[in-house]
PDB file of C-alpha atoms in Angstrom:
ATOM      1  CA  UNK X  29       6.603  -0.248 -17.344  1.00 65.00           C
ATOM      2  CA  UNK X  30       3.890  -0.256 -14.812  1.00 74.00           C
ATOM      3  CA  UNK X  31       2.637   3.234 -14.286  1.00 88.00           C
ATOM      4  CA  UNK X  32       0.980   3.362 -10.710  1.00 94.00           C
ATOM      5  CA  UNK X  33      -1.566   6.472  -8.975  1.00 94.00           C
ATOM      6  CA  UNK X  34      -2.610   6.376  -5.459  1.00 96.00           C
ATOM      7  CA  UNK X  35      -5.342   8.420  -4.372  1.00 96.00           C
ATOM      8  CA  UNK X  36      -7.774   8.619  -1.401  1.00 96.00           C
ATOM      9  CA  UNK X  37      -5.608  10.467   1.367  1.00 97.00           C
ATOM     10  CA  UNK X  38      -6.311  12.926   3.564  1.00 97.00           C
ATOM     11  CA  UNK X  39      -6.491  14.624   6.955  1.00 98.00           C
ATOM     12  CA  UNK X  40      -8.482  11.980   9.469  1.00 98.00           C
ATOM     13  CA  UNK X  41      -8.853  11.922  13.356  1.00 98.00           C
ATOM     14  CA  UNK X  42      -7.394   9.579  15.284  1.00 98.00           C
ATOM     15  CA  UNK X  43      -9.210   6.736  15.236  1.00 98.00           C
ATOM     16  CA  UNK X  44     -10.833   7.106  12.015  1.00 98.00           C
ATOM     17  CA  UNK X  45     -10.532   5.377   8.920  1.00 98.00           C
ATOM     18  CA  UNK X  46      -9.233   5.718   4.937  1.00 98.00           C
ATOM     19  CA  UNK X  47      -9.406   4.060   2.051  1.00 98.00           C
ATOM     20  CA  UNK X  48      -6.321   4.263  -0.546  1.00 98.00           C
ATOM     21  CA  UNK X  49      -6.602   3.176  -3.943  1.00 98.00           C
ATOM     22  CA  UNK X  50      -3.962   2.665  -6.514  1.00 97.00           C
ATOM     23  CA  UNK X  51      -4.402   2.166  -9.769  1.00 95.00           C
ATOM     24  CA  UNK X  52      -2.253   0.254 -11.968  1.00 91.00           C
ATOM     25  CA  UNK X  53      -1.821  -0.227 -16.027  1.00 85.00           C
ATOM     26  CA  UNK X  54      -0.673  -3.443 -17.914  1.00 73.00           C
ATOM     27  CA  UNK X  55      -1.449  -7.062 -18.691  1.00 72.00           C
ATOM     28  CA  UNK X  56       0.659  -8.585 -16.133  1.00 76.00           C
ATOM     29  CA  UNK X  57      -1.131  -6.987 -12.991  1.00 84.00           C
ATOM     30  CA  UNK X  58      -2.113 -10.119 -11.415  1.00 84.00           C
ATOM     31  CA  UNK X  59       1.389 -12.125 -12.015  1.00 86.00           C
ATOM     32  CA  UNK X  60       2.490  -8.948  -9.556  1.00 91.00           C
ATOM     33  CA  UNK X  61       2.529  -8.458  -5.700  1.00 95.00           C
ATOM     34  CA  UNK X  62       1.758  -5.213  -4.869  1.00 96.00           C
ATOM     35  CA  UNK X  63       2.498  -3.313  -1.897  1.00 97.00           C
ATOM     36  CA  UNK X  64       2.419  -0.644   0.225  1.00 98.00           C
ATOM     37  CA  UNK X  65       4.968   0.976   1.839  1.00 98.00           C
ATOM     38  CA  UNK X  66       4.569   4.791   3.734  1.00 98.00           C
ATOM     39  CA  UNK X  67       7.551   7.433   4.556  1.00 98.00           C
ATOM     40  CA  UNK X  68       7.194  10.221   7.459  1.00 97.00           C
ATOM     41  CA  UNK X  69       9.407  13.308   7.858  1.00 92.00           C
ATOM     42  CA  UNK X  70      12.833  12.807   8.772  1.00 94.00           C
ATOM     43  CA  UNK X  71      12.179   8.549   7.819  1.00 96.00           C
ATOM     44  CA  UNK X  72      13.280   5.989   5.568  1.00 97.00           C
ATOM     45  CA  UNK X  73      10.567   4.481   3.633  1.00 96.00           C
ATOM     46  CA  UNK X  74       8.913   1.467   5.966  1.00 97.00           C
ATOM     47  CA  UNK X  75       6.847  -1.497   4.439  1.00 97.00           C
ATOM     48  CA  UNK X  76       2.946  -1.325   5.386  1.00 98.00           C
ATOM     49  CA  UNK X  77       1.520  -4.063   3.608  1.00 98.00           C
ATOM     50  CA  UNK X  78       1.607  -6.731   0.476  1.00 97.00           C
ATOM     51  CA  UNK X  79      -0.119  -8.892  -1.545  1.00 97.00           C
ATOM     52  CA  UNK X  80       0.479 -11.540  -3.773  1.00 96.00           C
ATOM     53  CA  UNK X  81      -0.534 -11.800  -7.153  1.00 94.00           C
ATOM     54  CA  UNK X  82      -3.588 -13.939  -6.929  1.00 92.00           C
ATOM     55  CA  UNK X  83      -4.690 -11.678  -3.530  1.00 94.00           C
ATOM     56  CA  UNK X  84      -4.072 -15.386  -1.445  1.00 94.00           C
ATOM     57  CA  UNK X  85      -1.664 -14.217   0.733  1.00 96.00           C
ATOM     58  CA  UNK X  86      -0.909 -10.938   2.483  1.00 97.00           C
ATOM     59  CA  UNK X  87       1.628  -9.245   4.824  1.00 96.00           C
ATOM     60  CA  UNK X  88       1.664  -6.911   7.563  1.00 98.00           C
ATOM     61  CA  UNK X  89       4.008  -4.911   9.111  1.00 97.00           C
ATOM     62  CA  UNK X  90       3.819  -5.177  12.841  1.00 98.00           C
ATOM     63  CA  UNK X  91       2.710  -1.949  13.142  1.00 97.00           C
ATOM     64  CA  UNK X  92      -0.051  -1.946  11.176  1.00 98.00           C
ATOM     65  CA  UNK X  93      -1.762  -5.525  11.457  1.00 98.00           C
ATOM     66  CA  UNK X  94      -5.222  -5.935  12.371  1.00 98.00           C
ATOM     67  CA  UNK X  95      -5.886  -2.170  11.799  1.00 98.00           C
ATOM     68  CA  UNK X  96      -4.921  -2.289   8.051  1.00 98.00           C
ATOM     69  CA  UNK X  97      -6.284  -4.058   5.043  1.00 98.00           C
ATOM     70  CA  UNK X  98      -4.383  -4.605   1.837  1.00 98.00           C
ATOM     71  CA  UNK X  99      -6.481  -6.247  -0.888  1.00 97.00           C
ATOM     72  CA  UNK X 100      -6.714  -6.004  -4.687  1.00 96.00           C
ATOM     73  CA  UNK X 101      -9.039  -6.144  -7.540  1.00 94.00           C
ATOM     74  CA  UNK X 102      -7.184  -7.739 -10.359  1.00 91.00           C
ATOM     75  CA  UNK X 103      -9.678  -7.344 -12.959  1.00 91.00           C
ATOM     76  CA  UNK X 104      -9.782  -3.454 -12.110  1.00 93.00           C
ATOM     77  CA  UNK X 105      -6.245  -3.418 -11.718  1.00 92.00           C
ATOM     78  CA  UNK X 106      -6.543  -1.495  -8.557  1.00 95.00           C
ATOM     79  CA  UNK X 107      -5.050  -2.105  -5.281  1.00 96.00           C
ATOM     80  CA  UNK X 108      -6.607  -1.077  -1.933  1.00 98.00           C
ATOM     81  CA  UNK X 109      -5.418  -0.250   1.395  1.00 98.00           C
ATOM     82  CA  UNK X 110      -8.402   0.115   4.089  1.00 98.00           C
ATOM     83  CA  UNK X 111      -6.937   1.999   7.192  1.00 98.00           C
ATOM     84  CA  UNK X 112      -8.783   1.540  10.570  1.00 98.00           C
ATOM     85  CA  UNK X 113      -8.230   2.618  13.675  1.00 98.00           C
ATOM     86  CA  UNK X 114      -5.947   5.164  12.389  1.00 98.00           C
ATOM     87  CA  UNK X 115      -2.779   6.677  14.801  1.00 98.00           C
ATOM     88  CA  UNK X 116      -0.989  10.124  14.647  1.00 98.00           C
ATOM     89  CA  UNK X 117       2.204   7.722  13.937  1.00 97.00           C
ATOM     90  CA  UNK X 118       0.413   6.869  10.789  1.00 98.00           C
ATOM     91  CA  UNK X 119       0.703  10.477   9.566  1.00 98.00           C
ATOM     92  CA  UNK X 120       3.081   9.626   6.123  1.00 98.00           C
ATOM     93  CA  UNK X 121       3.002   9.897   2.413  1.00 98.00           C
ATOM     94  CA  UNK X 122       1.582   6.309   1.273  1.00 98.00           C
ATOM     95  CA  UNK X 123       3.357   4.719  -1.948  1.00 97.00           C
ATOM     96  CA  UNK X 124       2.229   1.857  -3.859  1.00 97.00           C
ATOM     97  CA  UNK X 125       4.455  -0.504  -5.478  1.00 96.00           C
ATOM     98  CA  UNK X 126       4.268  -3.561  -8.089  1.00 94.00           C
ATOM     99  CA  UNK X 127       6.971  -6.245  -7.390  1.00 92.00           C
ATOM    100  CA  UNK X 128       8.905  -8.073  -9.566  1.00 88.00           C
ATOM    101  CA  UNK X 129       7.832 -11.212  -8.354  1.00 89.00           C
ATOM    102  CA  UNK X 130       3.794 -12.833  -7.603  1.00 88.00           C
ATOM    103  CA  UNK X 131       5.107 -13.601  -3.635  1.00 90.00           C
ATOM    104  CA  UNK X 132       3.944 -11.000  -0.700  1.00 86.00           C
ATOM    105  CA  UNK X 133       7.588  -9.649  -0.005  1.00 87.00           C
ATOM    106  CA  UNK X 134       9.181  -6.827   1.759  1.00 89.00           C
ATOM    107  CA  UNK X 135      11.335  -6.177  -1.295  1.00 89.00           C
ATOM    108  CA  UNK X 136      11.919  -6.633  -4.856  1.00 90.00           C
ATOM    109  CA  UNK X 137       9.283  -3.519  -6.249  1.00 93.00           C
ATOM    110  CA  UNK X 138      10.149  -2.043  -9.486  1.00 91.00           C
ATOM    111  CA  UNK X 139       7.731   0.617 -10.210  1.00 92.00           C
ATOM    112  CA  UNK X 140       6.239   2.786  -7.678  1.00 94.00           C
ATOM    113  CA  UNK X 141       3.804   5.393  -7.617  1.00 95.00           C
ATOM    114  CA  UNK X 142       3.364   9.293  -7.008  1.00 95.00           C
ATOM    115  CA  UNK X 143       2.353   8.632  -3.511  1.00 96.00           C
ATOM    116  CA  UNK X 144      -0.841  10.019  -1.302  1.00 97.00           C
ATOM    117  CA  UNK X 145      -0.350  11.726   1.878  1.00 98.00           C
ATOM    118  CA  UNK X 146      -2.120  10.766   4.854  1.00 98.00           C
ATOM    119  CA  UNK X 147      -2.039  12.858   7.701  1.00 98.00           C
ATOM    120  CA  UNK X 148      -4.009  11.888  11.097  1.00 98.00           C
ATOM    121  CA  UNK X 149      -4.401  14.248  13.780  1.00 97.00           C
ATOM    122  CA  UNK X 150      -4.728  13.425  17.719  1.00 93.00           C
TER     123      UNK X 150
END
């Protein structure tokens, strides 16, 4: 049982920037890869971003690399997703999730949290 709350969305600009925050409970954070995934109206949930358990390695989805940030403070248990350069296809509710493995993958994420809506305007 991981329990997971994101907070820090909003209504932004285009072009302007957030920072999402998810905060995470339990003593096997850091074996976890996190991630972030977002879902828009009418969408399947997409994958945004991971990172592993250490906060080594990342991954981006297409869409969103060298814009977005994914990073993690282990001894905070907190995740982080900085969000530059923001785009009105951005506009989505943002989910965290904790994997069940320490790699940066697409898939395999077992808990997930409330979510945080993020809506960017043109």
């Amino acid at each position: 049982q991981v329990p997971l709350v994101e907070s820090g969305g909003g209504l932004v600009q285009a072009g302007g920037s957030l920072r999402l925050s998810c905060a995470a409970s339990g003593r096997t954070f850091s074996s976890r890869a996190m991630g972030w995934f977002r879902q828009a109206p009418g969408k399947e949930r997409e994958f945004v971003a991971a990172i592993s358990g250490s906060g080594y390695s990342t991954n981006y989805a297409d869409s969103v690399k060298g814009r977005f940030t994914v990073s993690r403070d282990n001894a905070k248990n907190t995740l982080y997703l900085q969000m530059n350069s923001l785009k009105p296809e951005d506009t989505a509710v943002y989910y965290c999730a904790a994997s069940t493995s320490t790699l940066a993958m697409v898939d395999n994420y077992d808990y997930w949290g409330q979510g945080t809506q993020v809506t960017v305007s043109s």
